[in-house]
Amino acid sequence: MGRPAGVSGAETMRAVRKAAIERIWRHGFEAMNLRDLAADVNLRLGSLYNHVPQKQEFLGNLLEDIMLELLQDFALRMEGLEEPMARLSAFVRFHIEWHTARKQETFIGNMELRSLTAEQHGRIIGLRKDYEAQVRAIVADGQKAGLWQVDDLRVTTLALLSLLTGISDWYREDGRLGQERLIRIYQRLAVRLLGAKSS
């Protein structure tokens, strides 16, 4: 079957993307079959090719879109914040909220780097470095302001990102700790990691 009447191409693409993320998360990119993906969104295989002409290109575009969305959302969250401690607190909150709300995207964004071509891999790594650089700027600005002292900016930034990103592996909405409580704990952990005194 083709696209149902009254359904736009953009809506179909959103449905394809959602179904693909679910399939890649459950089975891995290499095991994702386009025929099954078409069935997931009630399309004929031929119609799916209008949205996913090449499986490899689709993966690269998907992971790139996820990173661009992360960067855009982060820029909006940090708007108007100048003081390093406030920016650090906002970053920790943003990172936890974004990565726990989008656990599947986070998982495939990390695990499926191996499935990218060299050119695709370079694009995604470049976007990840953009995010890392923005976090590193927070750490550097706090150090200049005398709020904390770190031995190595890049190592400390990577340690901070690793600390926070790992939450998406185990966090559950129905778990022992609510998200707000978890965020406050990690905000304190972040300032301790940087050698600052928690408030």
mmCIF file of C-alpha atoms in Angstrom:
data_model
loop_
_atom_site.group_PDB
_atom_site.id
_atom_site.type_symbol
_atom_site.label_atom_id
_atom_site.label_comp_id
_atom_site.label_asym_id
_atom_site.label_seq_id
_atom_site.Cartn_x
_atom_site.Cartn_y
_atom_site.Cartn_z
ATOM 1 C CA MET A 1 0.000 0.000 0.000
ATOM 2 C CA GLY A 2 1.096 3.574 -0.578
ATOM 3 C CA ARG A 3 0.859 6.488 1.788
ATOM 4 C CA PRO A 4 -2.661 6.778 3.247
ATOM 5 C CA ALA A 5 -4.765 9.682 1.987
ATOM 6 C CA GLY A 6 -4.316 12.803 4.096
ATOM 7 C CA VAL A 7 -0.920 11.747 5.440
ATOM 8 C CA SER A 8 1.919 14.077 4.474
ATOM 9 C CA GLY A 9 5.378 12.999 3.396
ATOM 10 C CA ALA A 10 6.797 14.617 6.538
ATOM 11 C CA GLU A 11 4.424 12.603 8.734
ATOM 12 C CA THR A 12 5.383 9.427 6.913
ATOM 13 C CA MET A 13 9.074 10.195 7.351
ATOM 14 C CA ARG A 14 8.558 10.767 11.082
ATOM 15 C CA ALA A 15 6.820 7.383 11.309
ATOM 16 C CA VAL A 16 9.630 5.709 9.342
ATOM 17 C CA ARG A 17 12.244 7.315 11.579
ATOM 18 C CA LYS A 18 10.448 6.246 14.770
ATOM 19 C CA ALA A 19 10.062 2.665 13.529
ATOM 20 C CA ALA A 20 13.687 2.538 12.349
ATOM 21 C CA ILE A 21 14.995 3.771 15.700
ATOM 22 C CA GLU A 22 12.978 1.058 17.448
ATOM 23 C CA ARG A 23 14.256 -1.653 15.071
ATOM 24 C CA ILE A 24 17.895 -0.549 15.250
ATOM 25 C CA TRP A 25 17.686 -0.311 19.045
ATOM 26 C CA ARG A 26 16.230 -3.821 19.339
ATOM 27 C CA HIS A 27 18.108 -5.672 16.599
ATOM 28 C CA GLY A 28 21.023 -3.507 15.415
ATOM 29 C CA PHE A 29 21.433 -1.691 12.126
ATOM 30 C CA GLU A 30 22.857 -4.634 10.190
ATOM 31 C CA ALA A 31 19.814 -6.758 11.074
ATOM 32 C CA MET A 32 17.288 -4.068 10.108
ATOM 33 C CA ASN A 33 15.385 -5.328 7.081
ATOM 34 C CA LEU A 34 13.756 -2.662 4.894
ATOM 35 C CA ARG A 35 10.854 -4.953 4.061
ATOM 36 C CA ASP A 36 10.056 -5.291 7.768
ATOM 37 C CA LEU A 37 10.494 -1.547 8.255
ATOM 38 C CA ALA A 38 8.015 -0.885 5.447
ATOM 39 C CA ALA A 39 5.522 -3.228 7.114
ATOM 40 C CA ASP A 40 5.972 -1.385 10.422
ATOM 41 C CA VAL A 41 4.657 1.817 8.847
ATOM 42 C CA ASN A 42 2.119 0.203 6.485
ATOM 43 C CA LEU A 43 4.006 1.027 3.295
ATOM 44 C CA ARG A 44 4.860 -1.006 0.255
ATOM 45 C CA LEU A 45 8.587 -1.615 -0.037
ATOM 46 C CA GLY A 46 8.647 0.476 -3.210
ATOM 47 C CA SER A 47 7.012 3.373 -1.389
ATOM 48 C CA LEU A 48 9.522 3.114 1.453
ATOM 49 C CA TYR A 49 12.323 3.672 -1.054
ATOM 50 C CA ASN A 50 10.928 7.181 -1.621
ATOM 51 C CA HIS A 51 11.897 7.921 1.997
ATOM 52 C CA VAL A 52 14.813 5.519 2.457
ATOM 53 C CA PRO A 53 16.520 5.180 -0.940
ATOM 54 C CA GLN A 54 19.661 3.722 0.651
ATOM 55 C CA LYS A 55 19.850 2.030 4.033
ATOM 56 C CA GLN A 56 23.437 3.187 4.683
ATOM 57 C CA GLU A 57 22.676 6.802 3.831
ATOM 58 C CA PHE A 58 19.594 6.645 6.046
ATOM 59 C CA LEU A 59 21.682 5.631 9.072
ATOM 60 C CA GLY A 60 24.143 8.464 8.533
ATOM 61 C CA ASN A 61 21.348 11.011 8.162
ATOM 62 C CA LEU A 62 19.529 9.626 11.202
ATOM 63 C CA LEU A 63 22.545 9.885 13.508
ATOM 64 C CA GLU A 64 23.389 13.318 12.124
ATOM 65 C CA ASP A 65 19.827 14.533 12.739
ATOM 66 C CA ILE A 66 19.947 13.256 16.323
ATOM 67 C CA MET A 67 23.158 15.181 16.983
ATOM 68 C CA LEU A 68 21.824 18.350 15.340
ATOM 69 C CA GLU A 69 18.699 18.136 17.496
ATOM 70 C CA LEU A 70 20.856 17.722 20.601
ATOM 71 C CA LEU A 71 22.924 20.779 19.705
ATOM 72 C CA GLN A 72 19.869 22.882 18.896
ATOM 73 C CA ASP A 73 18.092 21.910 22.111
ATOM 74 C CA PHE A 74 21.241 22.594 24.130
ATOM 75 C CA ALA A 75 21.633 26.063 22.602
ATOM 76 C CA LEU A 76 18.047 26.903 23.531
ATOM 77 C CA ARG A 77 18.514 25.648 27.096
ATOM 78 C CA MET A 78 21.705 27.678 27.610
ATOM 79 C CA GLU A 79 20.296 30.901 26.158
ATOM 80 C CA GLY A 80 20.811 33.868 28.463
ATOM 81 C CA LEU A 81 23.023 32.013 30.962
ATOM 82 C CA GLU A 82 26.443 33.548 31.549
ATOM 83 C CA GLU A 83 27.642 32.578 35.036
ATOM 84 C CA PRO A 84 29.669 29.312 34.858
ATOM 85 C CA MET A 85 28.008 27.641 37.862
ATOM 86 C CA ALA A 86 24.546 28.340 36.461
ATOM 87 C CA ARG A 87 25.639 27.012 33.074
ATOM 88 C CA LEU A 88 27.094 23.873 34.657
ATOM 89 C CA SER A 89 23.869 23.246 36.567
ATOM 90 C CA ALA A 90 21.771 23.828 33.425
ATOM 91 C CA PHE A 91 24.037 21.556 31.367
ATOM 92 C CA VAL A 92 23.717 18.692 33.857
ATOM 93 C CA ARG A 93 19.934 19.045 33.904
ATOM 94 C CA PHE A 94 19.731 19.251 30.114
ATOM 95 C CA HIS A 95 22.016 16.279 29.501
ATOM 96 C CA ILE A 96 20.126 14.024 31.893
ATOM 97 C CA GLU A 97 16.673 15.086 30.696
ATOM 98 C CA TRP A 98 17.570 14.773 27.000
ATOM 99 C CA HIS A 99 19.361 11.435 27.239
ATOM 100 C CA THR A 100 16.792 9.753 29.492
ATOM 101 C CA ALA A 101 13.900 10.989 27.330
ATOM 102 C CA ARG A 102 15.638 9.650 24.227
ATOM 103 C CA LYS A 103 17.278 6.472 25.457
ATOM 104 C CA GLN A 104 16.921 4.622 22.163
ATOM 105 C CA GLU A 105 18.502 7.433 20.145
ATOM 106 C CA THR A 106 21.315 7.681 22.696
ATOM 107 C CA PHE A 107 21.964 3.943 22.496
ATOM 108 C CA ILE A 108 22.076 3.720 18.716
ATOM 109 C CA GLY A 109 24.034 6.970 18.519
ATOM 110 C CA ASN A 110 26.781 5.280 20.521
ATOM 111 C CA MET A 111 26.533 1.688 19.295
ATOM 112 C CA GLU A 112 26.034 2.262 15.574
ATOM 113 C CA LEU A 113 29.015 4.514 14.982
ATOM 114 C CA ARG A 114 30.670 1.232 13.949
ATOM 115 C CA SER A 115 28.177 0.867 11.081
ATOM 116 C CA LEU A 116 28.926 4.239 9.490
ATOM 117 C CA THR A 117 31.115 4.866 6.476
ATOM 118 C CA ALA A 118 34.311 6.812 7.115
ATOM 119 C CA GLU A 119 32.725 9.999 5.741
ATOM 120 C CA GLN A 120 29.579 9.597 7.838
ATOM 121 C CA HIS A 121 31.641 8.779 10.911
ATOM 122 C CA GLY A 122 33.663 11.958 10.456
ATOM 123 C CA ARG A 123 30.509 14.096 10.274
ATOM 124 C CA ILE A 124 29.020 12.615 13.444
ATOM 125 C CA ILE A 125 32.269 12.826 15.385
ATOM 126 C CA GLY A 126 32.573 16.461 14.326
ATOM 127 C CA LEU A 127 29.139 17.228 15.773
ATOM 128 C CA ARG A 128 29.972 15.369 18.970
ATOM 129 C CA LYS A 129 33.133 17.435 19.275
ATOM 130 C CA ASP A 130 31.024 20.595 18.913
ATOM 131 C CA TYR A 131 28.972 19.522 21.930
ATOM 132 C CA GLU A 132 32.096 18.556 23.856
ATOM 133 C CA ALA A 133 33.653 21.957 23.075
ATOM 134 C CA GLN A 134 30.632 23.781 24.491
ATOM 135 C CA VAL A 135 30.833 21.770 27.706
ATOM 136 C CA ARG A 136 34.597 22.322 27.856
ATOM 137 C CA ALA A 137 33.967 26.075 27.583
ATOM 138 C CA ILE A 138 31.811 25.900 30.728
ATOM 139 C CA VAL A 139 34.608 24.116 32.588
ATOM 140 C CA ALA A 140 37.220 26.576 31.285
ATOM 141 C CA ASP A 141 35.158 29.637 32.183
ATOM 142 C CA GLY A 142 34.576 28.336 35.696
ATOM 143 C CA GLN A 143 38.278 27.757 36.110
ATOM 144 C CA LYS A 144 39.064 31.304 34.927
ATOM 145 C CA ALA A 145 36.522 32.645 37.413
ATOM 146 C CA GLY A 146 38.202 30.706 40.243
ATOM 147 C CA LEU A 147 35.178 28.469 40.887
ATOM 148 C CA TRP A 148 37.158 25.252 40.462
ATOM 149 C CA GLN A 149 40.569 23.990 39.428
ATOM 150 C CA VAL A 150 41.046 21.076 37.028
ATOM 151 C CA ASP A 151 44.262 19.387 35.922
ATOM 152 C CA ASP A 152 43.268 18.938 32.273
ATOM 153 C CA LEU A 153 40.275 20.593 30.599
ATOM 154 C CA ARG A 154 39.644 17.947 27.938
ATOM 155 C CA VAL A 155 40.047 14.942 30.237
ATOM 156 C CA THR A 156 37.782 16.540 32.834
ATOM 157 C CA THR A 157 35.166 17.372 30.194
ATOM 158 C CA LEU A 158 35.176 13.795 28.880
ATOM 159 C CA ALA A 159 34.899 12.455 32.438
ATOM 160 C CA LEU A 160 31.907 14.719 33.081
ATOM 161 C CA LEU A 161 30.191 13.660 29.853
ATOM 162 C CA SER A 162 30.823 9.970 30.574
ATOM 163 C CA LEU A 163 29.434 10.334 34.090
ATOM 164 C CA LEU A 164 26.193 11.812 32.771
ATOM 165 C CA THR A 165 25.682 9.798 29.593
ATOM 166 C CA GLY A 166 25.856 6.506 31.491
ATOM 167 C CA ILE A 167 22.540 7.331 33.175
ATOM 168 C CA SER A 168 20.636 6.504 30.003
ATOM 169 C CA ASP A 169 21.757 2.869 30.336
ATOM 170 C CA TRP A 170 20.041 2.263 33.672
ATOM 171 C CA TYR A 171 17.535 5.032 34.389
ATOM 172 C CA ARG A 172 13.882 3.972 34.649
ATOM 173 C CA GLU A 173 10.931 6.304 35.125
ATOM 174 C CA ASP A 174 9.459 3.899 37.682
ATOM 175 C CA GLY A 175 12.782 3.434 39.486
ATOM 176 C CA ARG A 176 13.682 4.203 43.083
ATOM 177 C CA LEU A 177 14.735 7.794 42.407
ATOM 178 C CA GLY A 178 12.645 10.348 40.572
ATOM 179 C CA GLN A 179 14.357 12.291 37.820
ATOM 180 C CA GLU A 180 14.391 15.579 39.741
ATOM 181 C CA ARG A 181 16.139 13.936 42.700
ATOM 182 C CA LEU A 182 18.598 12.270 40.329
ATOM 183 C CA ILE A 183 19.397 15.587 38.637
ATOM 184 C CA ARG A 184 20.159 17.250 41.979
ATOM 185 C CA ILE A 185 22.480 14.370 42.934
ATOM 186 C CA TYR A 186 24.354 14.635 39.645
ATOM 187 C CA GLN A 187 24.601 18.412 39.865
ATOM 188 C CA ARG A 188 26.417 17.955 43.171
ATOM 189 C CA LEU A 189 28.580 15.191 41.704
ATOM 190 C CA ALA A 190 29.533 17.493 38.834
ATOM 191 C CA VAL A 191 30.759 20.308 41.069
ATOM 192 C CA ARG A 192 32.689 17.800 43.179
ATOM 193 C CA LEU A 193 34.294 16.322 40.074
ATOM 194 C CA LEU A 194 35.448 19.837 39.179
ATOM 195 C CA GLY A 195 36.765 20.458 42.685
ATOM 196 C CA ALA A 196 34.168 23.092 43.542
ATOM 197 C CA LYS A 197 32.144 23.263 46.724
ATOM 198 C CA SER A 198 28.517 22.229 46.317
ATOM 199 C CA SER A 199 25.923 24.719 47.483
#
